[in-house]
PDB file of C-alpha atoms and ligand atoms in Angstrom:
ATOM      1  CA  MET A   1       2.739  49.309 -38.947  1.00  0.00           C
ATOM      2  CA  GLY A   2      -0.151  47.544 -37.385  1.00  0.00           C
ATOM      3  CA  THR A   3      -1.000  48.180 -33.719  1.00  0.00           C
ATOM      4  CA  THR A   4      -3.631  45.443 -33.050  1.00  0.00           C
ATOM      5  CA  ALA A   5      -3.657  43.013 -30.550  1.00  0.00           C
ATOM      6  CA  HIS A   6      -2.184  40.709 -32.827  1.00  0.00           C
ATOM      7  CA  GLY A   7       0.191  42.826 -34.529  1.00  0.00           C
ATOM      8  CA  PRO A   8       3.669  44.040 -33.914  1.00  0.00           C
ATOM      9  CA  SER A   9       2.701  45.816 -30.840  1.00  0.00           C
ATOM     10  CA  ALA A  10       1.635  42.786 -28.986  1.00  0.00           C
ATOM     11  CA  PHE A  11       4.623  41.121 -30.233  1.00  0.00           C
ATOM     12  CA  ARG A  12       7.085  43.674 -28.685  1.00  0.00           C
ATOM     13  CA  LEU A  13       4.929  43.530 -25.319  1.00  0.00           C
ATOM     14  CA  ILE A  14       5.370  39.691 -25.009  1.00  0.00           C
ATOM     15  CA  ARG A  15       9.134  39.945 -25.765  1.00  0.00           C
ATOM     16  CA  VAL A  16       9.336  42.756 -22.998  1.00  0.00           C
ATOM     17  CA  VAL A  17       7.574  40.569 -20.492  1.00  0.00           C
ATOM     18  CA  ALA A  18       9.733  37.634 -21.396  1.00  0.00           C
ATOM     19  CA  MET A  19      13.055  39.761 -21.107  1.00  0.00           C
ATOM     20  CA  THR A  20      12.146  41.191 -17.706  1.00  0.00           C
ATOM     21  CA  GLU A  21      10.997  37.812 -16.202  1.00  0.00           C
ATOM     22  CA  PRO A  22      13.657  36.767 -13.716  1.00  0.00           C
ATOM     23  CA  SER A  23      15.410  33.541 -14.749  1.00  0.00           C
ATOM     24  CA  PHE A  24      14.479  31.631 -11.495  1.00  0.00           C
ATOM     25  CA  VAL A  25      10.792  32.330 -12.411  1.00  0.00           C
ATOM     26  CA  ARG A  26      11.168  30.698 -15.833  1.00  0.00           C
ATOM     27  CA  THR A  27      13.266  27.721 -14.497  1.00  0.00           C
ATOM     28  CA  THR A  28      10.675  27.077 -11.560  1.00  0.00           C
ATOM     29  CA  ARG A  29       7.883  27.258 -14.162  1.00  0.00           C
ATOM     30  CA  THR A  30       9.582  25.023 -16.738  1.00  0.00           C
ATOM     31  CA  PHE A  31      10.336  22.374 -13.875  1.00  0.00           C
ATOM     32  CA  TYR A  32       6.776  22.269 -12.315  1.00  0.00           C
ATOM     33  CA  ASP A  33       5.221  22.187 -15.932  1.00  0.00           C
ATOM     34  CA  ALA A  34       7.222  19.134 -16.617  1.00  0.00           C
ATOM     35  CA  VAL A  35       6.699  17.302 -13.412  1.00  0.00           C
ATOM     36  CA  ALA A  36       2.995  18.128 -12.772  1.00  0.00           C
ATOM     37  CA  VAL A  37       1.282  14.992 -13.268  1.00  0.00           C
ATOM     38  CA  ASP A  38       3.857  12.707 -11.544  1.00  0.00           C
ATOM     39  CA  TYR A  39       4.302  15.418  -8.685  1.00  0.00           C
ATOM     40  CA  ALA A  40       0.430  15.219  -8.260  1.00  0.00           C
ATOM     41  CA  GLU A  41       0.470  11.458  -8.094  1.00  0.00           C
ATOM     42  CA  ARG A  42       3.375  11.129  -5.807  1.00  0.00           C
ATOM     43  CA  TYR A  43       2.053  13.649  -3.051  1.00  0.00           C
ATOM     44  CA  LYS A  44      -1.814  13.031  -3.553  1.00  0.00           C
ATOM     45  CA  ASP A  45      -1.971  11.170  -0.237  1.00  0.00           C
ATOM     46  CA  GLN A  46       0.886  12.656   1.583  1.00  0.00           C
ATOM     47  CA  LEU A  47      -1.318  14.882   3.802  1.00  0.00           C
ATOM     48  CA  ASP A  48      -3.135  11.837   5.252  1.00  0.00           C
ATOM     49  CA  THR A  49       0.222  10.606   6.765  1.00  0.00           C
ATOM     50  CA  VAL A  50       1.141  14.026   8.572  1.00  0.00           C
ATOM     51  CA  PRO A  51      -1.402  14.747  11.372  1.00  0.00           C
ATOM     52  CA  LEU A  52       0.751  17.670  12.680  1.00  0.00           C
ATOM     53  CA  ASP A  53       0.538  19.449   9.391  1.00  0.00           C
ATOM     54  CA  ARG A  54      -3.114  18.883   9.292  1.00  0.00           C
ATOM     55  CA  ALA A  55      -3.493  20.476  12.658  1.00  0.00           C
ATOM     56  CA  LEU A  56      -1.692  23.394  11.735  1.00  0.00           C
ATOM     57  CA  LEU A  57      -3.974  23.828   8.651  1.00  0.00           C
ATOM     58  CA  ALA A  58      -6.923  23.404  10.705  1.00  0.00           C
ATOM     59  CA  ALA A  59      -5.655  26.173  13.032  1.00  0.00           C
ATOM     60  CA  PHE A  60      -5.049  28.366  10.017  1.00  0.00           C
ATOM     61  CA  ALA A  61      -8.333  27.741   8.671  1.00  0.00           C
ATOM     62  CA  GLU A  62     -10.096  28.546  12.051  1.00  0.00           C
ATOM     63  CA  LEU A  63      -8.026  31.737  12.213  1.00  0.00           C
ATOM     64  CA  ALA A  64      -8.800  32.863   8.603  1.00  0.00           C
ATOM     65  CA  GLY A  65     -12.577  32.217   9.766  1.00  0.00           C
ATOM     66  CA  GLY A  66     -14.736  33.825   7.118  1.00  0.00           C
ATOM     67  CA  ALA A  67     -13.477  37.235   6.913  1.00  0.00           C
ATOM     68  CA  GLY A  68     -12.915  36.935   2.978  1.00  0.00           C
ATOM     69  CA  PRO A  69     -11.185  34.524   0.501  1.00  0.00           C
ATOM     70  CA  VAL A  70      -8.051  32.740   1.368  1.00  0.00           C
ATOM     71  CA  ALA A  71      -5.184  32.362  -1.170  1.00  0.00           C
ATOM     72  CA  ASP A  72      -3.031  29.281  -1.517  1.00  0.00           C
ATOM     73  CA  LEU A  73       0.034  30.527  -3.101  1.00  0.00           C
ATOM     74  CA  GLY A  74       2.212  28.123  -5.128  1.00  0.00           C
ATOM     75  CA  CYS A  75      -0.695  25.717  -5.032  1.00  0.00           C
ATOM     76  CA  GLY A  76       0.674  23.299  -7.358  1.00  0.00           C
ATOM     77  CA  PRO A  77      -1.859  20.660  -7.969  1.00  0.00           C
ATOM     78  CA  GLY A  78      -4.077  21.907  -5.232  1.00  0.00           C
ATOM     79  CA  ARG A  79      -3.918  19.292  -2.509  1.00  0.00           C
ATOM     80  CA  ILE A  80      -3.790  21.849   0.297  1.00  0.00           C
ATOM     81  CA  THR A  81      -6.198  24.140  -1.518  1.00  0.00           C
ATOM     82  CA  GLY A  82      -8.592  21.329  -1.688  1.00  0.00           C
ATOM     83  CA  HIS A  83      -7.961  20.136   1.843  1.00  0.00           C
ATOM     84  CA  LEU A  84      -8.741  23.687   3.026  1.00  0.00           C
ATOM     85  CA  ARG A  85     -11.870  23.621   1.137  1.00  0.00           C
ATOM     86  CA  SER A  86     -12.905  20.573   2.899  1.00  0.00           C
ATOM     87  CA  LEU A  87     -12.494  22.586   6.269  1.00  0.00           C
ATOM     88  CA  GLY A  88     -14.946  25.011   4.962  1.00  0.00           C
ATOM     89  CA  VAL A  89     -12.498  27.686   3.564  1.00  0.00           C
ATOM     90  CA  ASP A  90     -13.268  30.108   0.854  1.00  0.00           C
ATOM     91  CA  VAL A  91      -9.989  29.304  -0.905  1.00  0.00           C
ATOM     92  CA  PHE A  92      -8.599  29.773  -4.275  1.00  0.00           C
ATOM     93  CA  GLY A  93      -5.160  28.748  -5.745  1.00  0.00           C
ATOM     94  CA  VAL A  94      -2.307  30.643  -7.589  1.00  0.00           C
ATOM     95  CA  ASP A  95       0.749  28.944  -9.294  1.00  0.00           C
ATOM     96  CA  LEU A  96       3.273  29.896 -11.699  1.00  0.00           C
ATOM     97  CA  SER A  97       3.085  26.760 -13.552  1.00  0.00           C
ATOM     98  CA  ALA A  98       0.401  26.341 -16.336  1.00  0.00           C
ATOM     99  CA  GLU A  99       0.365  22.664 -16.248  1.00  0.00           C
ATOM    100  CA  MET A 100      -0.130  22.705 -12.391  1.00  0.00           C
ATOM    101  CA  VAL A 101      -3.015  25.088 -12.731  1.00  0.00           C
ATOM    102  CA  ALA A 102      -4.533  22.988 -15.410  1.00  0.00           C
ATOM    103  CA  LEU A 103      -4.348  19.965 -13.245  1.00  0.00           C
ATOM    104  CA  ALA A 104      -5.637  21.552 -10.434  1.00  0.00           C
ATOM    105  CA  ARG A 105      -8.662  22.846 -12.186  1.00  0.00           C
ATOM    106  CA  ARG A 106      -9.448  19.472 -13.795  1.00  0.00           C
ATOM    107  CA  THR A 107      -9.064  17.633 -10.043  1.00  0.00           C
ATOM    108  CA  LEU A 108     -11.039  20.469  -8.510  1.00  0.00           C
ATOM    109  CA  PRO A 109     -13.473  21.972 -10.824  1.00  0.00           C
ATOM    110  CA  GLN A 110     -15.495  23.790  -7.961  1.00  0.00           C
ATOM    111  CA  ILE A 111     -12.311  25.818  -6.903  1.00  0.00           C
ATOM    112  CA  ARG A 112     -10.787  28.813  -8.733  1.00  0.00           C
ATOM    113  CA  PHE A 113      -7.111  28.408  -9.704  1.00  0.00           C
ATOM    114  CA  GLU A 114      -5.095  31.138 -11.400  1.00  0.00           C
ATOM    115  CA  GLN A 115      -1.767  31.239 -13.056  1.00  0.00           C
ATOM    116  CA  GLY A 116       0.350  33.888 -11.602  1.00  0.00           C
ATOM    117  CA  SER A 117       3.441  34.755  -9.234  1.00  0.00           C
ATOM    118  CA  MET A 118       3.017  35.098  -5.494  1.00  0.00           C
ATOM    119  CA  ALA A 119       5.493  38.247  -5.783  1.00  0.00           C
ATOM    120  CA  ASP A 120       3.038  40.168  -7.881  1.00  0.00           C
ATOM    121  CA  LEU A 121      -0.720  39.157  -6.885  1.00  0.00           C
ATOM    122  CA  ASP A 122      -3.582  40.580  -9.040  1.00  0.00           C
ATOM    123  CA  VAL A 123      -5.287  41.087  -5.696  1.00  0.00           C
ATOM    124  CA  PRO A 124      -6.375  44.314  -4.063  1.00  0.00           C
ATOM    125  CA  ASP A 125      -4.720  45.543  -0.801  1.00  0.00           C
ATOM    126  CA  GLY A 126      -6.282  44.104   2.350  1.00  0.00           C
ATOM    127  CA  SER A 127      -8.689  41.882   0.812  1.00  0.00           C
ATOM    128  CA  LEU A 128      -7.621  38.351   1.812  1.00  0.00           C
ATOM    129  CA  ALA A 129      -8.786  36.581   5.048  1.00  0.00           C
ATOM    130  CA  GLY A 130      -5.700  34.463   5.034  1.00  0.00           C
ATOM    131  CA  VAL A 131      -2.587  33.302   2.967  1.00  0.00           C
ATOM    132  CA  VAL A 132      -0.974  29.809   2.557  1.00  0.00           C
ATOM    133  CA  ALA A 133       2.601  29.272   1.169  1.00  0.00           C
ATOM    134  CA  TRP A 134       2.955  25.453   1.471  1.00  0.00           C
ATOM    135  CA  TYR A 135       6.441  24.516   0.312  1.00  0.00           C
ATOM    136  CA  SER A 136       6.493  27.364  -2.357  1.00  0.00           C
ATOM    137  CA  ILE A 137       8.627  30.095  -1.065  1.00  0.00           C
ATOM    138  CA  ILE A 138      11.489  27.562  -1.416  1.00  0.00           C
ATOM    139  CA  HIS A 139      12.341  28.560  -5.116  1.00  0.00           C
ATOM    140  CA  THR A 140      12.637  32.180  -4.558  1.00  0.00           C
ATOM    141  CA  PRO A 141      15.991  33.473  -4.243  1.00  0.00           C
ATOM    142  CA  ALA A 142      16.941  34.558  -0.661  1.00  0.00           C
ATOM    143  CA  GLU A 143      17.494  38.505  -1.590  1.00  0.00           C
ATOM    144  CA  ARG A 144      13.892  38.425  -2.846  1.00  0.00           C
ATOM    145  CA  LEU A 145      11.849  36.937  -0.013  1.00  0.00           C
ATOM    146  CA  PRO A 146      11.393  40.329   1.865  1.00  0.00           C
ATOM    147  CA  ALA A 147       9.598  41.660  -1.344  1.00  0.00           C
ATOM    148  CA  VAL A 148       7.474  38.551  -1.329  1.00  0.00           C
ATOM    149  CA  PHE A 149       6.563  38.694   2.552  1.00  0.00           C
ATOM    150  CA  ALA A 150       5.702  42.437   1.752  1.00  0.00           C
ATOM    151  CA  GLU A 151       3.287  41.295  -0.957  1.00  0.00           C
ATOM    152  CA  PHE A 152       1.677  38.839   1.433  1.00  0.00           C
ATOM    153  CA  HIS A 153       1.460  41.633   3.937  1.00  0.00           C
ATOM    154  CA  ARG A 154      -0.111  43.943   1.362  1.00  0.00           C
ATOM    155  CA  VAL A 155      -3.015  41.770   0.427  1.00  0.00           C
ATOM    156  CA  LEU A 156      -4.080  40.419   3.843  1.00  0.00           C
ATOM    157  CA  VAL A 157      -6.809  42.009   6.111  1.00  0.00           C
ATOM    158  CA  PRO A 158      -5.425  43.265   9.283  1.00  0.00           C
ATOM    159  CA  ASP A 159      -4.943  40.304  11.819  1.00  0.00           C
ATOM    160  CA  GLY A 160      -5.276  37.951   8.748  1.00  0.00           C
ATOM    161  CA  PRO A 161      -3.090  34.749   9.237  1.00  0.00           C
ATOM    162  CA  LEU A 162      -0.126  33.450   7.097  1.00  0.00           C
ATOM    163  CA  LEU A 163       0.969  29.974   6.989  1.00  0.00           C
ATOM    164  CA  VAL A 164       4.272  29.135   5.643  1.00  0.00           C
ATOM    165  CA  ALA A 165       5.905  25.551   5.208  1.00  0.00           C
ATOM    166  CA  PHE A 166       9.520  24.977   4.223  1.00  0.00           C
ATOM    167  CA  GLN A 167      12.576  22.291   4.797  1.00  0.00           C
ATOM    168  CA  VAL A 168      14.770  23.271   7.323  1.00  0.00           C
ATOM    169  CA  GLY A 169      18.598  23.662   6.573  1.00  0.00           C
ATOM    170  CA  GLU A 170      21.427  25.579   5.161  1.00  0.00           C
ATOM    171  CA  GLU A 171      22.153  24.288   1.607  1.00  0.00           C
ATOM    172  CA  PRO A 172      19.759  23.971  -1.160  1.00  0.00           C
ATOM    173  CA  LEU A 173      18.900  20.350  -2.622  1.00  0.00           C
ATOM    174  CA  HIS A 174      19.400  20.358  -6.206  1.00  0.00           C
ATOM    175  CA  ILE A 175      16.894  17.796  -8.005  1.00  0.00           C
ATOM    176  CA  ALA A 176      17.756  17.066 -11.585  1.00  0.00           C
ATOM    177  CA  GLU A 177      15.948  14.795 -14.053  1.00  0.00           C
ATOM    178  CA  PRO A 178      13.102  14.218 -11.722  1.00  0.00           C
ATOM    179  CA  PHE A 179      10.600  11.360 -12.766  1.00  0.00           C
ATOM    180  CA  GLY A 180      12.912  11.037 -15.704  1.00  0.00           C
ATOM    181  CA  HIS A 181      12.078  14.495 -16.931  1.00  0.00           C
ATOM    182  CA  GLN A 182      15.091  16.504 -18.336  1.00  0.00           C
ATOM    183  CA  VAL A 183      14.757  19.608 -16.001  1.00  0.00           C
ATOM    184  CA  ALA A 184      16.605  20.680 -12.735  1.00  0.00           C
ATOM    185  CA  LEU A 185      15.745  22.920  -9.824  1.00  0.00           C
ATOM    186  CA  ASP A 186      17.150  24.120  -6.515  1.00  0.00           C
ATOM    187  CA  PHE A 187      15.062  23.514  -3.435  1.00  0.00           C
ATOM    188  CA  ASN A 188      16.169  26.061  -0.778  1.00  0.00           C
ATOM    189  CA  ARG A 189      16.363  24.960   2.759  1.00  0.00           C
ATOM    190  CA  LEU A 190      15.614  27.735   4.954  1.00  0.00           C
ATOM    191  CA  SER A 191      16.411  28.762   8.590  1.00  0.00           C
ATOM    192  CA  PRO A 192      13.250  29.215  10.788  1.00  0.00           C
ATOM    193  CA  ASP A 193      15.028  32.017  12.686  1.00  0.00           C
ATOM    194  CA  HIS A 194      15.750  33.690   9.399  1.00  0.00           C
ATOM    195  CA  VAL A 195      12.334  33.399   7.931  1.00  0.00           C
ATOM    196  CA  THR A 196      10.937  34.405  11.412  1.00  0.00           C
ATOM    197  CA  GLY A 197      13.042  37.695  11.248  1.00  0.00           C
ATOM    198  CA  LEU A 198      12.066  38.481   7.420  1.00  0.00           C
ATOM    199  CA  LEU A 199       8.326  38.037   8.479  1.00  0.00           C
ATOM    200  CA  ARG A 200       8.755  40.410  11.510  1.00  0.00           C
ATOM    201  CA  GLN A 201      10.358  42.899   9.112  1.00  0.00           C
ATOM    202  CA  ALA A 202       7.526  42.781   6.804  1.00  0.00           C
ATOM    203  CA  GLY A 203       4.927  43.559   9.503  1.00  0.00           C
ATOM    204  CA  PHE A 204       3.808  40.167  10.782  1.00  0.00           C
ATOM    205  CA  GLN A 205       3.698  39.038  14.231  1.00  0.00           C
ATOM    206  CA  MET A 206       4.499  35.386  15.199  1.00  0.00           C
ATOM    207  CA  ILE A 207       1.700  33.238  16.482  1.00  0.00           C
ATOM    208  CA  ALA A 208       3.490  29.693  16.324  1.00  0.00           C
ATOM    209  CA  ARG A 209       6.853  28.412  15.106  1.00  0.00           C
ATOM    210  CA  THR A 210       6.575  24.678  14.636  1.00  0.00           C
ATOM    211  CA  GLN A 211       9.396  22.306  13.575  1.00  0.00           C
ATOM    212  CA  ARG A 212       8.740  18.609  13.206  1.00  0.00           C
ATOM    213  CA  GLU A 213      11.185  15.674  12.723  1.00  0.00           C
ATOM    214  CA  PRO A 214      11.506  14.132   9.018  1.00  0.00           C
ATOM    215  CA  GLU A 215       8.708  11.602   8.215  1.00  0.00           C
ATOM    216  CA  GLU A 216       9.214   8.834   5.757  1.00  0.00           C
ATOM    217  CA  GLY A 217      10.444  10.116   2.357  1.00  0.00           C
ATOM    218  CA  GLU A 218      11.722  13.342   4.000  1.00  0.00           C
ATOM    219  CA  ASN A 219      15.518  14.018   4.642  1.00  0.00           C
ATOM    220  CA  VAL A 220      15.244  17.246   6.842  1.00  0.00           C
ATOM    221  CA  PRO A 221      13.174  18.876   9.545  1.00  0.00           C
ATOM    222  CA  GLN A 222      10.167  20.513   8.488  1.00  0.00           C
ATOM    223  CA  ALA A 223       9.106  24.022   9.620  1.00  0.00           C
ATOM    224  CA  PHE A 224       5.723  25.557   9.861  1.00  0.00           C
ATOM    225  CA  LEU A 225       5.372  29.419  10.674  1.00  0.00           C
ATOM    226  CA  LEU A 226       2.027  30.772  11.557  1.00  0.00           C
ATOM    227  CA  ALA A 227       1.746  34.542  11.732  1.00  0.00           C
ATOM    228  CA  ARG A 228      -0.723  37.351  11.610  1.00  0.00           C
ATOM    229  CA  LYS A 229      -0.402  40.805   9.783  1.00  0.00           C
ATOM    230  CA  THR A 230      -0.164  43.254  12.464  1.00  0.00           C
ATOM    231  CA  LYS A 231      -2.638  46.261  12.031  1.00  0.00           C
ATOM    232  CA  ASP A 232      -1.301  48.982   9.651  1.00  0.00           C
TER     233      ASP A 232
HETATM  234  C1  SAM B 301       6.928  22.127  -4.003  1.00  0.00           C
HETATM  235  S1  SAM B 301       5.655  22.534  -5.082  1.00  0.00           S
HETATM  236  C2  SAM B 301       4.437  22.628  -3.558  1.00  0.00           C
HETATM  237  C3  SAM B 301       2.869  22.836  -4.375  1.00  0.00           C
HETATM  238  C4  SAM B 301       1.799  22.551  -3.146  1.00  0.00           C
HETATM  239  N1  SAM B 301       1.897  23.773  -2.244  1.00  0.00           N
HETATM  240  C5  SAM B 301       2.012  21.254  -2.439  1.00  0.00           C
HETATM  241  O1  SAM B 301       2.217  21.417  -1.335  1.00  0.00           O
HETATM  242  O2  SAM B 301       1.595  20.239  -2.962  1.00  0.00           O
HETATM  243  C6  SAM B 301       6.023  24.275  -5.169  1.00  0.00           C
HETATM  244  C7  SAM B 301       4.779  24.973  -6.061  1.00  0.00           C
HETATM  245  O3  SAM B 301       5.106  26.429  -5.947  1.00  0.00           O
HETATM  246  C8  SAM B 301       5.051  27.145  -7.102  1.00  0.00           C
HETATM  247  N2  SAM B 301       5.845  28.219  -7.109  1.00  0.00           N
HETATM  248  C9  SAM B 301       7.170  28.469  -6.811  1.00  0.00           C
HETATM  249  N3  SAM B 301       7.402  29.834  -6.995  1.00  0.00           N
HETATM  250  C10 SAM B 301       6.305  30.360  -7.137  1.00  0.00           C
HETATM  251  C11 SAM B 301       5.912  31.830  -7.356  1.00  0.00           C
HETATM  252  N4  SAM B 301       6.832  32.708  -7.109  1.00  0.00           N
HETATM  253  N5  SAM B 301       4.697  31.987  -7.612  1.00  0.00           N
HETATM  254  C12 SAM B 301       3.576  31.101  -7.630  1.00  0.00           C
HETATM  255  N6  SAM B 301       3.883  29.846  -7.444  1.00  0.00           N
HETATM  256  C13 SAM B 301       5.220  29.536  -7.180  1.00  0.00           C
HETATM  257  C14 SAM B 301       5.610  26.206  -8.242  1.00  0.00           C
HETATM  258  O4  SAM B 301       5.164  26.334  -9.479  1.00  0.00           O
HETATM  259  C15 SAM B 301       5.013  24.581  -7.522  1.00  0.00           C
HETATM  260  O5  SAM B 301       3.826  24.308  -8.029  1.00  0.00           O
END
């Protein structure tokens, strides 16, 4: 039996990876691969309409201030990554979706974008000056969020800031056939109190808990939690 990179061993490895990947990861990637171009077009100017969101990103950028690279996790087409770069942040993006990553690279060729999972980052311990997860923890099942926040804590420098954005609510929003594509996905709405509790358990200290009312095109309040990694 051959054991080269293109032989049966490689085939077995690919099968093992595919079999061990949780189904929500596959569903999320498939959804965003399908909608990447339409999503990017729909949200390309959205940040211009929400000064409070920009203020929080500016505060985050200042707190992250030059102590190393910053990661935008679940970066999608890179609109937040690009905004942070415009504020002078040394930022790179990570996303599950290959189509999103390809789009982000085309749009912002000066920024590094990698395909990967926020739950298992290819980044050394204590190496990031900041982490942003902007509407990207919303597809992770509730029981897996503690492990995601533990991963954010692992990669941050001591005192490094974390900014998490999500929709507030109890029930997920199920979106089917977005922009006419034959895909569907749950968008989890979360309780700021619950997420704050999970962040504290993971070793974060809260800096600010912001909730704003829905703007045009939004149905529920939006939460923005800014925290910092406590020293180990
Ligand atoms: C609602 S979009 C937000 C994209 C971007 N942050 C923005 O605000 O435009 C959610 C993004 O998170 C990504 N995502 C979801 N779960 C992820 C995970 N576990 N690891 C990496 N990316 C993830 C999706 O592929 C998608 O691009």
